Short mmCIF file of C-alpha atoms in Angstrom, two decimals:
data_model
loop_
_atom_site.label_atom_id
_atom_site.label_comp_id
_atom_site.label_asym_id
_atom_site.label_seq_id
_atom_site.Cartn_x
_atom_site.Cartn_y
_atom_site.Cartn_z
CA UNK A 254 -6.73 -12.48 1.78
CA UNK A 255 -9.28 -15.73 1.76
CA UNK A 256 -11.39 -15.00 4.77
CA UNK A 257 -14.53 -16.56 3.72
CA UNK A 258 -16.14 -13.00 2.78
CA UNK A 259 -16.55 -11.04 -0.49
CA UNK A 260 -14.14 -8.39 0.27
CA UNK A 261 -14.27 -6.90 -3.06
CA UNK A 262 -18.28 -6.06 -2.52
CA UNK A 263 -17.20 -3.34 0.07
CA UNK A 264 -19.56 0.08 -0.05
CA UNK A 265 -18.11 2.77 1.21
CA UNK A 266 -16.06 1.35 4.16
CA UNK A 267 -18.63 0.09 5.79
CA UNK A 268 -16.79 -3.60 5.75
CA UNK A 269 -13.56 -2.43 7.03
CA UNK A 270 -15.15 -0.41 9.91
CA UNK A 271 -16.79 -3.95 10.75
CA UNK A 272 -13.47 -5.71 10.14
CA UNK A 273 -11.59 -3.20 12.36
CA UNK A 274 -14.69 -3.83 15.41
CA UNK A 275 -14.37 -7.62 15.13
CA UNK A 276 -11.08 -8.48 14.32
CA UNK A 277 -8.79 -5.23 15.77
CA UNK A 278 -5.32 -3.67 14.22
CA UNK A 279 -4.45 -6.75 12.16
CA UNK A 280 -7.13 -6.81 9.69
CA UNK A 281 -6.84 -2.82 10.08
CA UNK A 282 -3.11 -2.56 9.00
CA UNK A 283 -3.80 -5.08 5.65
CA UNK A 284 -7.09 -3.05 4.68
CA UNK A 285 -4.43 -0.15 4.71
CA UNK A 286 -2.40 -2.00 2.57
CA UNK A 287 -4.69 -2.66 0.08
CA UNK A 288 -5.63 0.92 -0.27
#
């Protein structure tokens, strides 16, 4: 996933919550597939 963010430095899933509020379900589903 290339989105311009360093997703590999995600602390405690904070980025996941930020993603959810900004992008919505599409990225949320992607995160669920990764983890």
